[in-house]
């Protein structure tokens, strides 16, 4: 009896002595959940919707059996494209999500929802559908950009071939069909298929052979109404006595002034009007209730600064951005304020570029010393470090090296986690409760001690192996802090080398300031695709 009492007393003493170890050391049983702290995080709902749809126009099949009429197959597709290409915006209440992040965690509703532009949650969508939330068209996900693309060179598809060819070109809407000659008339059947639900709408038309192109207007108008999906309003824009100003509706090019469109969706639209030599006009137009007529007066670019330029040798042509200023020396030439780029051009000399900031009411003085040589050869062979590799090349190589070390960092951290996870089935002592259960289930102190120290040795072996892998990988995190390791040091070294090589390759021409021609309409708009406007810029010229 006394012996049993002393055994229990010894077990409790041993338990009390070991308890600080379990209090000070994080419990192993929680594993990866504790390491990554998953139970603590909550995230609200986030939904992103499509922003653009594509309409593909395919040739029509010739059912007449007369090969002399085959040219109509691609011809009708071209006519459809000409009539539909100006349609750049449509409306659809049935939103199609691109990505959905479902709410998770212990309290997702209590987390502040930091939704970025283009992200929505269920509550916001309900307000939008009920009309409780009023947004500009550019921010409303129900308004979609429509890209119209013809494929006249493709073989006219039938019902069986339409789906594969639509998938090939990523078409949301597809127009196809057939035509047949009956006597002196042509019967045309055009179908438009939607990939959203596979639905089709058919459009019939009868016309004479001679005027079959000209008389497709009613069919085109029906297709436009089907695509638009909402009531439209008329919008008229003039720019005083200035013509050919470019007009953008919610970022989409819709034409030149004077402009009149009858197919603008009702809503609050962002308008931008631009013309070379004039300041851009930016504003909004509300077409929810009625049509609007705008008469905008564009202001000329103000030249409120001055520039004096000289070169050695003199006689060089001077360009401020794309604007020719004259031949050096130049004295107090009126120019636009802001950052820009000067270019000095002289025959048999290397072109010289200088960044300049023009300030209001001040004279900026610039002088350039020109080198003899050819500009093409000079700029093509600059900044070589080793053979055909430049400083910028080595900066990129160093970035690739950092990715290699990051892969090693991830791999060895995974091995460290696996070492601990592999020991989990063999270790039951994970906290003080399981320790008490082991003591109570052990018949004597010796059995308890052997069982305890055996499990402790397994855990220590796993911990040592895990620490070894951690010493190779290193570790950093919000809660774990930073622990050095070969892989972590490698990542830091490669990033430092990348920044160093890039800094060594910098020169006075790497920071480029000036103006550049910018296309003013989508690439799929035909007829005026050669139109450009100029925009000023200041950027690092990263020639990677």
Coordinates of C-alpha atoms in Angstrom, one line a residue:
X1 CA 0.0 0.0 0.0
X2 CA 2.8 2.4 0.9
X3 CA 4.7 1.4 -2.2
X4 CA 1.7 2.3 -4.4
X5 CA 1.4 5.6 -2.6
X6 CA 5.0 6.5 -3.2
X7 CA 4.7 5.5 -6.9
X8 CA 1.7 7.9 -7.4
X9 CA 3.6 10.6 -5.5
X10 CA 6.6 10.2 -7.7
X11 CA 4.5 10.3 -10.8
X12 CA 2.9 13.6 -9.7
X13 CA 6.2 15.1 -8.9
X14 CA 7.6 14.1 -12.3
X15 CA 4.4 15.5 -13.9
X16 CA 4.9 18.8 -12.1
X17 CA 8.6 19.0 -13.1
X18 CA 7.8 18.4 -16.7
X19 CA 4.8 20.8 -17.0
X20 CA 7.0 24.0 -17.7
X21 CA 8.2 22.3 -20.8
X22 CA 4.7 21.8 -22.1
X23 CA 3.7 25.3 -21.2
X24 CA 6.8 26.9 -22.9
X25 CA 6.8 24.8 -26.0
X26 CA 4.0 25.1 -28.6
X27 CA 2.0 21.9 -28.8
X28 CA 2.8 19.7 -31.7
X29 CA -0.6 18.2 -32.2
X30 CA -2.1 21.3 -33.9
X31 CA 0.4 20.8 -36.8
X32 CA 0.0 22.9 -40.0
X33 CA -3.2 24.6 -38.7
X34 CA -1.2 26.3 -36.0
X35 CA 1.8 26.9 -38.2
X36 CA -0.2 28.8 -40.9
X37 CA -2.8 30.1 -38.3
X38 CA -5.7 29.1 -40.6
X39 CA -8.4 29.0 -37.8
X40 CA -7.8 32.7 -37.1
X41 CA -8.5 34.0 -40.6
X42 CA -11.8 35.0 -42.1
X43 CA -12.5 36.3 -45.6
X44 CA -15.7 37.8 -47.0
X45 CA -17.3 37.0 -50.4
X46 CA -15.7 38.3 -53.6
X47 CA -17.0 38.0 -57.1
X48 CA -15.5 39.2 -60.4
X49 CA -17.5 39.3 -63.6
X50 CA -16.7 39.4 -67.3
X51 CA -15.9 42.8 -68.8
X52 CA -15.9 42.0 -72.5
X53 CA -17.6 39.8 -75.0
X54 CA -16.7 38.9 -78.6
X55 CA -18.9 38.7 -81.6
X56 CA -17.5 36.5 -84.4
X57 CA -18.9 36.9 -87.9
X58 CA -18.5 33.8 -90.1
X59 CA -19.3 33.4 -93.8
X60 CA -22.7 32.1 -95.0
X61 CA -23.1 28.8 -96.8
X62 CA -24.1 28.8 -100.4
X63 CA -27.1 26.4 -100.8
X64 CA -27.7 27.3 -104.4
X65 CA -25.3 24.8 -105.9
X66 CA -24.0 27.7 -108.2
X67 CA -20.3 28.2 -107.5
X68 CA -20.4 31.6 -109.3
X69 CA -22.3 32.9 -106.2
X70 CA -19.6 31.7 -103.7
X71 CA -18.2 35.3 -103.4
X72 CA -21.4 36.2 -101.6
X73 CA -20.5 33.9 -98.7
X74 CA -17.6 36.1 -97.4
X75 CA -19.3 39.2 -98.9
X76 CA -22.3 39.0 -96.6
X77 CA -19.9 38.5 -93.6
X78 CA -18.1 41.7 -94.6
X79 CA -21.4 43.7 -94.9
X80 CA -22.5 42.4 -91.4
X81 CA -19.2 43.5 -89.9
X82 CA -19.4 46.9 -91.5
X83 CA -22.9 47.4 -90.0
X84 CA -22.0 46.0 -86.5
X85 CA -18.4 47.2 -85.9
X86 CA -19.6 50.6 -84.5
X87 CA -21.4 48.7 -81.7
X88 CA -18.9 48.8 -78.8
X89 CA -21.1 48.4 -75.8
X90 CA -24.0 46.1 -74.8
X91 CA -26.1 45.4 -71.7
X92 CA -27.0 42.1 -70.0
X93 CA -28.7 41.7 -66.6
X94 CA -27.6 38.0 -66.4
X95 CA -24.1 38.5 -65.1
X96 CA -21.5 35.7 -65.7
X97 CA -18.9 35.5 -63.0
X98 CA -15.2 34.9 -63.9
X99 CA -14.1 34.0 -60.4
X100 CA -15.9 33.5 -57.1
X101 CA -14.3 33.5 -53.7
X102 CA -16.7 32.1 -51.2
X103 CA -16.8 33.4 -47.6
X104 CA -14.8 31.3 -45.1
X105 CA -13.5 31.5 -41.6
X106 CA -15.2 31.8 -38.1
X107 CA -16.5 35.3 -38.8
X108 CA -16.6 36.3 -42.5
X109 CA -19.4 38.8 -42.1
X110 CA -17.4 40.6 -39.4
X111 CA -14.4 41.2 -41.7
X112 CA -14.3 44.6 -43.4
X113 CA -14.8 43.9 -47.1
X114 CA -12.0 45.7 -49.0
X115 CA -13.4 45.2 -52.5
X116 CA -11.1 46.4 -55.2
X117 CA -12.5 47.9 -58.5
X118 CA -14.3 45.2 -60.4
X119 CA -15.0 43.0 -57.3
X120 CA -18.5 42.5 -55.9
X121 CA -20.4 40.8 -53.1
X122 CA -24.0 39.5 -53.0
X123 CA -25.3 42.5 -51.0
X124 CA -23.8 45.0 -53.5
X125 CA -25.3 43.1 -56.5
X126 CA -28.7 43.1 -54.9
X127 CA -28.6 46.8 -54.4
X128 CA -27.5 47.3 -58.0
X129 CA -30.3 45.1 -59.4
X130 CA -33.0 46.8 -57.2
X131 CA -31.9 50.3 -58.3
X132 CA -30.7 51.3 -54.9
X133 CA -27.1 51.8 -56.2
X134 CA -26.4 54.2 -59.0
X135 CA -23.1 53.8 -60.8
X136 CA -21.4 55.1 -63.9
X137 CA -21.6 52.8 -66.9
X138 CA -17.8 52.2 -66.7
X139 CA -18.2 50.7 -63.2
X140 CA -21.5 48.8 -63.7
X141 CA -20.7 45.1 -64.5
X142 CA -23.9 44.8 -66.5
X143 CA -22.5 47.1 -69.2
X144 CA -20.0 45.1 -71.3
X145 CA -17.5 46.0 -74.1
X146 CA -18.3 44.2 -77.4
X147 CA -15.5 43.3 -79.7
X148 CA -16.7 42.5 -83.2
X149 CA -14.3 40.4 -85.4
X150 CA -15.0 39.1 -88.9
X151 CA -13.6 35.8 -90.2
X152 CA -14.3 36.0 -93.9
X153 CA -11.4 33.6 -94.8
X154 CA -12.8 30.8 -92.7
X155 CA -14.9 28.0 -94.3
X156 CA -18.6 28.7 -93.8
X157 CA -19.6 26.6 -90.8
X158 CA -22.7 24.5 -90.5
X159 CA -24.5 23.6 -87.2
X160 CA -22.0 20.8 -86.4
X161 CA -18.9 22.8 -87.0
X162 CA -20.0 26.1 -85.4
X163 CA -19.2 25.1 -81.7
X164 CA -15.6 24.0 -82.3
X165 CA -14.8 27.0 -84.5
X166 CA -16.4 29.3 -81.9
X167 CA -14.3 27.8 -79.2
X168 CA -11.2 28.2 -81.3
X169 CA -11.7 32.0 -81.6
X170 CA -13.1 32.4 -78.1
X171 CA -16.5 33.7 -79.4
X172 CA -19.3 34.6 -77.1
X173 CA -21.7 35.4 -79.9
X174 CA -21.4 33.8 -83.4
X175 CA -23.3 34.7 -86.6
X176 CA -23.6 32.1 -89.4
X177 CA -26.2 30.9 -91.8
X178 CA -26.9 30.3 -95.4
X179 CA -28.2 31.9 -98.6
X180 CA -30.0 30.4 -101.6
X181 CA -31.0 31.8 -105.0
X182 CA -34.6 31.3 -106.0
X183 CA -35.2 32.8 -109.4
X184 CA -34.2 36.4 -109.3
X185 CA -34.2 36.7 -105.6
X186 CA -31.9 35.5 -102.8
X187 CA -33.2 34.2 -99.5
X188 CA -30.9 34.8 -96.6
X189 CA -31.0 33.1 -93.2
X190 CA -28.7 34.4 -90.5
X191 CA -28.5 32.8 -87.0
X192 CA -26.8 34.3 -84.0
X193 CA -25.8 31.8 -81.3
X194 CA -24.9 32.7 -77.7
X195 CA -22.4 30.6 -75.8
X196 CA -24.0 31.6 -72.5
X197 CA -26.9 29.1 -72.8
X198 CA -26.6 27.8 -76.4
X199 CA -29.6 29.8 -77.5
X200 CA -30.1 30.9 -81.1
X201 CA -32.0 33.6 -82.8
X202 CA -32.8 33.5 -86.5
X203 CA -33.1 36.4 -88.9
X204 CA -34.7 36.0 -92.4
X205 CA -34.5 38.3 -95.4
X206 CA -35.4 38.2 -99.0
X207 CA -33.8 40.5 -101.5
X208 CA -32.9 40.9 -105.2
X209 CA -29.5 39.6 -106.3
X210 CA -28.3 43.0 -107.5
X211 CA -29.1 44.8 -104.2
X212 CA -28.6 42.0 -101.7
X213 CA -25.7 43.8 -100.0
X214 CA -27.5 47.2 -99.8
X215 CA -30.7 45.7 -98.5
X216 CA -29.2 43.9 -95.5
X217 CA -29.8 47.0 -93.4
X218 CA -33.0 45.7 -91.7
X219 CA -31.3 42.4 -90.7
X220 CA -28.3 44.3 -89.3
X221 CA -30.6 46.6 -87.3
X222 CA -32.4 43.6 -85.8
X223 CA -29.1 42.0 -84.7
X224 CA -28.0 45.3 -83.2
X225 CA -31.2 45.5 -81.1
X226 CA -30.8 41.9 -80.0
X227 CA -27.2 42.5 -78.9
X228 CA -27.7 45.9 -77.1
X229 CA -30.2 44.4 -74.7
X230 CA -31.5 47.8 -73.3
X231 CA -33.2 51.0 -74.4
X232 CA -30.9 53.5 -76.1
X233 CA -30.7 57.2 -76.3
X234 CA -29.4 59.6 -78.9
X235 CA -26.2 61.5 -78.2
X236 CA -24.9 64.4 -80.3
X237 CA -21.5 66.0 -79.8
X238 CA -20.0 69.0 -81.5
X239 CA -16.7 70.9 -80.8
X240 CA -17.6 74.3 -82.0
X241 CA -15.9 75.1 -85.3
X242 CA -13.3 72.3 -84.7
X243 CA -13.8 69.1 -86.6
X244 CA -12.4 65.6 -86.4
X245 CA -12.0 65.6 -82.6
X246 CA -11.8 62.0 -81.4
X247 CA -14.7 61.0 -79.0
X248 CA -14.4 58.2 -76.5
X249 CA -17.4 56.7 -74.6
X250 CA -16.4 54.9 -71.4
X251 CA -12.9 54.4 -72.9
X252 CA -14.3 53.1 -76.3
X253 CA -13.7 55.1 -79.5
X254 CA -17.1 55.9 -81.1
X255 CA -16.2 58.4 -83.8
X256 CA -15.2 62.0 -84.7
X257 CA -17.0 65.3 -84.3
X258 CA -19.5 66.3 -85.3
X259 CA -20.9 63.1 -84.0
X260 CA -24.5 61.8 -83.7
X261 CA -25.3 58.3 -82.4
X262 CA -28.7 56.9 -81.7
X263 CA -27.5 53.6 -80.1
X264 CA -26.0 54.8 -76.9
X265 CA -27.2 52.8 -73.9
X266 CA -29.1 54.7 -71.3
X267 CA -27.0 55.4 -68.2
X268 CA -24.3 57.8 -66.9
X269 CA -21.4 57.7 -69.3
X270 CA -17.8 59.0 -69.1
X271 CA -16.9 61.1 -72.2
X272 CA -13.4 62.1 -73.4
X273 CA -12.8 64.3 -76.4
X274 CA -9.3 64.8 -77.7
X275 CA -7.6 66.6 -80.5
X276 CA -3.9 67.2 -81.3
X277 CA -2.9 70.6 -80.2
X278 CA -5.8 71.0 -77.8
X279 CA -6.3 70.0 -74.2
X280 CA -8.5 66.9 -73.6
X281 CA -12.1 67.5 -72.5
X282 CA -13.2 65.0 -69.9
X283 CA -16.7 64.9 -68.4
X284 CA -19.9 62.9 -67.9
X285 CA -23.3 62.7 -69.7
X286 CA -26.5 61.4 -68.1
X287 CA -28.6 59.5 -70.6
X288 CA -30.9 57.9 -68.2
X289 CA -33.9 60.1 -69.0
X290 CA -33.5 61.7 -72.3
X291 CA -31.1 62.4 -75.3
X292 CA -28.3 64.9 -75.0
X293 CA -26.7 67.4 -77.3
X294 CA -23.2 68.6 -76.3
X295 CA -21.3 71.5 -77.8
X296 CA -17.8 71.5 -76.3
X297 CA -15.3 74.2 -76.8
X298 CA -11.7 72.8 -76.7
X299 CA -8.9 74.9 -75.3
X300 CA -5.6 75.1 -77.1
X301 CA -2.6 73.7 -75.3
X302 CA -1.1 76.6 -73.3
X303 CA 2.5 77.4 -73.9
X304 CA 3.3 79.0 -70.6
X305 CA 7.0 78.1 -70.3
X306 CA 10.1 78.9 -72.3
X307 CA 13.1 76.9 -73.6
X308 CA 16.5 78.0 -74.6
X309 CA 18.7 75.3 -76.3
X310 CA 22.2 75.1 -77.7
X311 CA 24.5 72.4 -78.9
X312 CA 28.2 71.8 -79.6
X313 CA 28.6 71.9 -82.5
X314 CA 25.7 74.2 -83.4
X315 CA 23.1 73.7 -86.2
X316 CA 21.4 70.7 -84.7
X317 CA 17.6 70.3 -85.1
X318 CA 15.7 70.4 -81.8
X319 CA 12.6 68.4 -81.1
X320 CA 10.5 68.7 -78.0
X321 CA 8.7 65.4 -78.0
X322 CA 7.4 65.1 -81.5
X323 CA 7.3 68.9 -82.0
X324 CA 10.0 70.5 -84.1
X325 CA 11.3 73.7 -82.4
X326 CA 14.1 74.8 -84.8
X327 CA 17.9 74.8 -85.2
X328 CA 20.3 75.6 -82.4
X329 CA 20.9 78.0 -80.9
X330 CA 17.3 78.6 -79.7
X331 CA 16.4 81.4 -77.3
X332 CA 13.3 81.6 -75.2
X333 CA 11.0 79.6 -77.4
X334 CA 7.4 79.3 -75.9
X335 CA 6.6 75.7 -75.0
X336 CA 4.1 73.6 -73.0
X337 CA 4.8 73.2 -69.3
X338 CA 5.6 69.9 -67.7
X339 CA 8.1 67.1 -68.2
X340 CA 9.2 66.3 -71.7
X341 CA 12.1 65.0 -73.8
X342 CA 14.5 67.0 -76.0
X343 CA 16.1 65.4 -79.0
X344 CA 19.1 67.0 -80.8
X345 CA 19.7 65.8 -84.4
X346 CA 22.8 66.6 -86.4
X347 CA 24.1 64.9 -89.5
X348 CA 27.1 62.5 -88.8
X349 CA 26.5 62.8 -85.1
X350 CA 24.8 60.6 -82.5
X351 CA 21.3 61.9 -81.6
X352 CA 21.3 63.3 -78.1
X353 CA 18.3 63.0 -75.7
X354 CA 17.7 65.2 -72.7
X355 CA 14.9 65.2 -70.2
X356 CA 13.7 68.6 -69.3
X357 CA 11.0 70.1 -67.0
X358 CA 9.3 73.2 -68.3
X359 CA 8.0 75.4 -65.5
X360 CA 5.4 78.1 -65.8
X361 CA 6.9 81.6 -66.5
X362 CA 10.5 80.3 -66.3
X363 CA 13.2 79.8 -69.0
X364 CA 14.7 76.3 -69.1
X365 CA 18.2 76.2 -70.5
X366 CA 19.6 73.0 -72.1
X367 CA 22.9 72.5 -73.8
X368 CA 24.0 69.2 -75.5
X369 CA 27.5 68.1 -76.6
X370 CA 27.1 65.9 -79.6
X371 CA 29.4 62.9 -80.4
X372 CA 30.5 62.0 -83.9
X373 CA 29.1 58.7 -85.1
X374 CA 25.9 56.9 -86.1
X375 CA 22.9 56.9 -83.8
X376 CA 21.8 53.4 -84.7
X377 CA 25.2 51.8 -84.0
X378 CA 25.7 53.8 -80.8
X379 CA 22.4 52.9 -79.1
X380 CA 22.4 49.3 -80.3
X381 CA 25.8 48.5 -78.7
X382 CA 25.5 50.4 -75.4
X383 CA 25.8 49.0 -71.9
X384 CA 27.4 45.6 -72.8
X385 CA 29.0 44.0 -69.8
X386 CA 30.2 40.6 -71.0
X387 CA 30.2 39.4 -74.6
X388 CA 26.7 40.1 -75.8
X389 CA 25.2 40.4 -72.3
X390 CA 24.3 43.8 -70.9
X391 CA 23.9 45.0 -67.3
X392 CA 20.2 44.6 -67.8
X393 CA 20.6 41.0 -68.9
X394 CA 22.6 40.2 -65.7
X395 CA 19.9 41.9 -63.7
X396 CA 17.3 39.5 -65.2
X397 CA 19.6 36.5 -64.7
X398 CA 19.9 37.4 -61.1
X399 CA 16.1 37.6 -60.8
X400 CA 15.9 34.1 -62.3
X401 CA 18.5 33.0 -59.6
X402 CA 16.3 34.4 -56.9
X403 CA 13.4 32.2 -58.2
X404 CA 15.7 29.1 -58.0
X405 CA 16.6 29.8 -54.4
X406 CA 12.9 30.5 -53.6
X407 CA 12.1 27.0 -55.0
X408 CA 14.7 25.6 -52.7
X409 CA 13.2 27.6 -49.8
X410 CA 9.8 26.1 -50.5
X411 CA 11.1 22.6 -50.9
X412 CA 13.1 22.4 -47.7
X413 CA 10.3 24.0 -45.7
X414 CA 8.0 21.3 -47.0
X415 CA 10.5 18.6 -46.0
X416 CA 10.6 20.2 -42.5
X417 CA 6.8 20.0 -42.2
X418 CA 6.8 16.4 -43.5
X419 CA 9.4 15.4 -40.8
X420 CA 7.0 16.5 -38.1
X421 CA 3.9 15.2 -39.8
X422 CA 5.5 11.7 -40.2
X423 CA 6.0 11.5 -36.4
X424 CA 2.4 12.4 -35.6
X425 CA 0.9 8.8 -35.6
X426 CA 3.6 7.6 -33.1
X427 CA 3.3 10.5 -30.6
X428 CA 0.2 10.7 -28.4
X429 CA 1.6 13.1 -25.8
X430 CA 0.6 16.5 -27.3
X431 CA -0.5 18.4 -24.3
X432 CA -0.8 18.1 -20.5
X433 CA -4.2 16.3 -20.7
X434 CA -2.7 13.4 -22.8
X435 CA 0.2 13.2 -20.4
X436 CA -2.2 12.8 -17.4
X437 CA -4.1 10.1 -19.4
X438 CA -0.8 8.2 -20.0
X439 CA 0.1 8.4 -16.3
X440 CA -3.3 7.0 -15.3
X441 CA -3.2 4.2 -17.8
X442 CA 0.4 3.1 -16.9
X443 CA 0.5 0.3 -14.3
X444 CA 3.7 1.6 -12.7
X445 CA 6.1 4.5 -12.8
X446 CA 8.6 2.5 -14.9
X447 CA 6.1 1.9 -17.7
X448 CA 5.0 5.5 -17.6
X449 CA 8.6 6.8 -17.8
X450 CA 9.6 4.3 -20.6
X451 CA 6.5 5.3 -22.7
X452 CA 7.1 9.0 -22.1
X453 CA 10.8 9.0 -23.0
X454 CA 10.2 6.8 -26.0
X455 CA 7.6 9.2 -27.5
X456 CA 9.9 12.1 -26.5
X457 CA 12.8 10.6 -28.4
X458 CA 10.6 10.2 -31.5
X459 CA 9.5 13.8 -31.3
X460 CA 13.1 15.0 -30.7
X461 CA 14.3 13.1 -33.7
X462 CA 11.6 14.6 -35.9
X463 CA 12.3 18.0 -34.4
X464 CA 16.0 17.7 -35.1
X465 CA 15.4 16.7 -38.7
X466 CA 12.9 19.5 -39.1
X467 CA 15.4 22.0 -37.6
X468 CA 18.0 20.7 -40.0
X469 CA 15.8 21.4 -43.1
X470 CA 14.8 24.8 -41.6
X471 CA 18.5 25.7 -41.2
X472 CA 18.9 25.1 -45.0
X473 CA 15.7 26.9 -46.0
X474 CA 15.4 29.7 -43.5
X475 CA 12.1 31.1 -42.4
X476 CA 10.2 34.3 -42.4
X477 CA 6.6 35.3 -41.7
X478 CA 4.4 37.6 -39.8
X479 CA 4.3 35.5 -36.7
X480 CA 7.5 33.5 -37.0
X481 CA 9.8 36.5 -37.7
X482 CA 12.9 36.0 -39.8
X483 CA 15.3 33.1 -39.3
X484 CA 18.4 32.9 -41.5
X485 CA 19.0 30.0 -43.9
X486 CA 21.0 29.2 -47.1
X487 CA 18.0 29.5 -49.4
X488 CA 16.8 32.7 -47.7
X489 CA 20.3 34.2 -47.9
X490 CA 20.4 33.2 -51.6
X491 CA 17.2 35.0 -52.4
X492 CA 18.4 38.1 -50.7
X493 CA 21.8 38.0 -52.5
X494 CA 20.2 37.5 -55.9
X495 CA 17.8 40.4 -55.4
X496 CA 20.6 42.6 -54.3
X497 CA 22.7 41.6 -57.3
X498 CA 19.8 42.3 -59.6
X499 CA 19.3 45.8 -58.2
X500 CA 23.1 46.4 -58.4
X501 CA 23.4 45.4 -62.0
X502 CA 20.4 47.5 -63.0
X503 CA 21.8 50.5 -61.1
X504 CA 25.2 50.1 -62.8
X505 CA 23.5 50.1 -66.2
X506 CA 21.6 53.4 -65.5
X507 CA 22.7 56.5 -67.4
X508 CA 21.3 59.8 -68.3
X509 CA 19.2 58.3 -71.1
X510 CA 17.6 55.5 -69.1
X511 CA 15.1 57.9 -67.5
X512 CA 13.1 58.7 -70.6
X513 CA 10.8 61.7 -70.7
X514 CA 8.8 62.9 -73.6
X515 CA 5.7 62.4 -75.7
X516 CA 4.7 59.3 -77.7
X517 CA 2.1 58.5 -80.3
X518 CA -0.7 56.5 -78.8
X519 CA -3.5 54.7 -80.8
X520 CA -6.8 56.3 -80.1
X521 CA -9.1 53.4 -80.9
X522 CA -9.3 49.6 -80.5
X523 CA -7.2 47.5 -82.9
X524 CA -10.3 45.9 -84.4
X525 CA -11.7 49.3 -85.6
X526 CA -11.2 49.6 -89.3
X527 CA -11.0 52.6 -91.5
X528 CA -9.2 54.9 -89.1
X529 CA -6.7 52.5 -87.5
X530 CA -3.8 54.8 -88.6
X531 CA -5.0 57.7 -86.3
X532 CA -2.8 58.6 -83.4
X533 CA -2.7 61.1 -80.6
X534 CA 0.4 62.1 -78.6
X535 CA 0.6 61.8 -74.8
X536 CA 3.5 62.9 -72.6
X537 CA 5.2 60.4 -70.4
X538 CA 8.1 60.0 -67.9
X539 CA 9.3 56.4 -67.4
X540 CA 12.3 54.2 -66.8
X541 CA 13.5 52.8 -70.2
X542 CA 14.0 49.2 -69.2
X543 CA 15.6 47.6 -72.2
X544 CA 15.3 43.9 -71.1

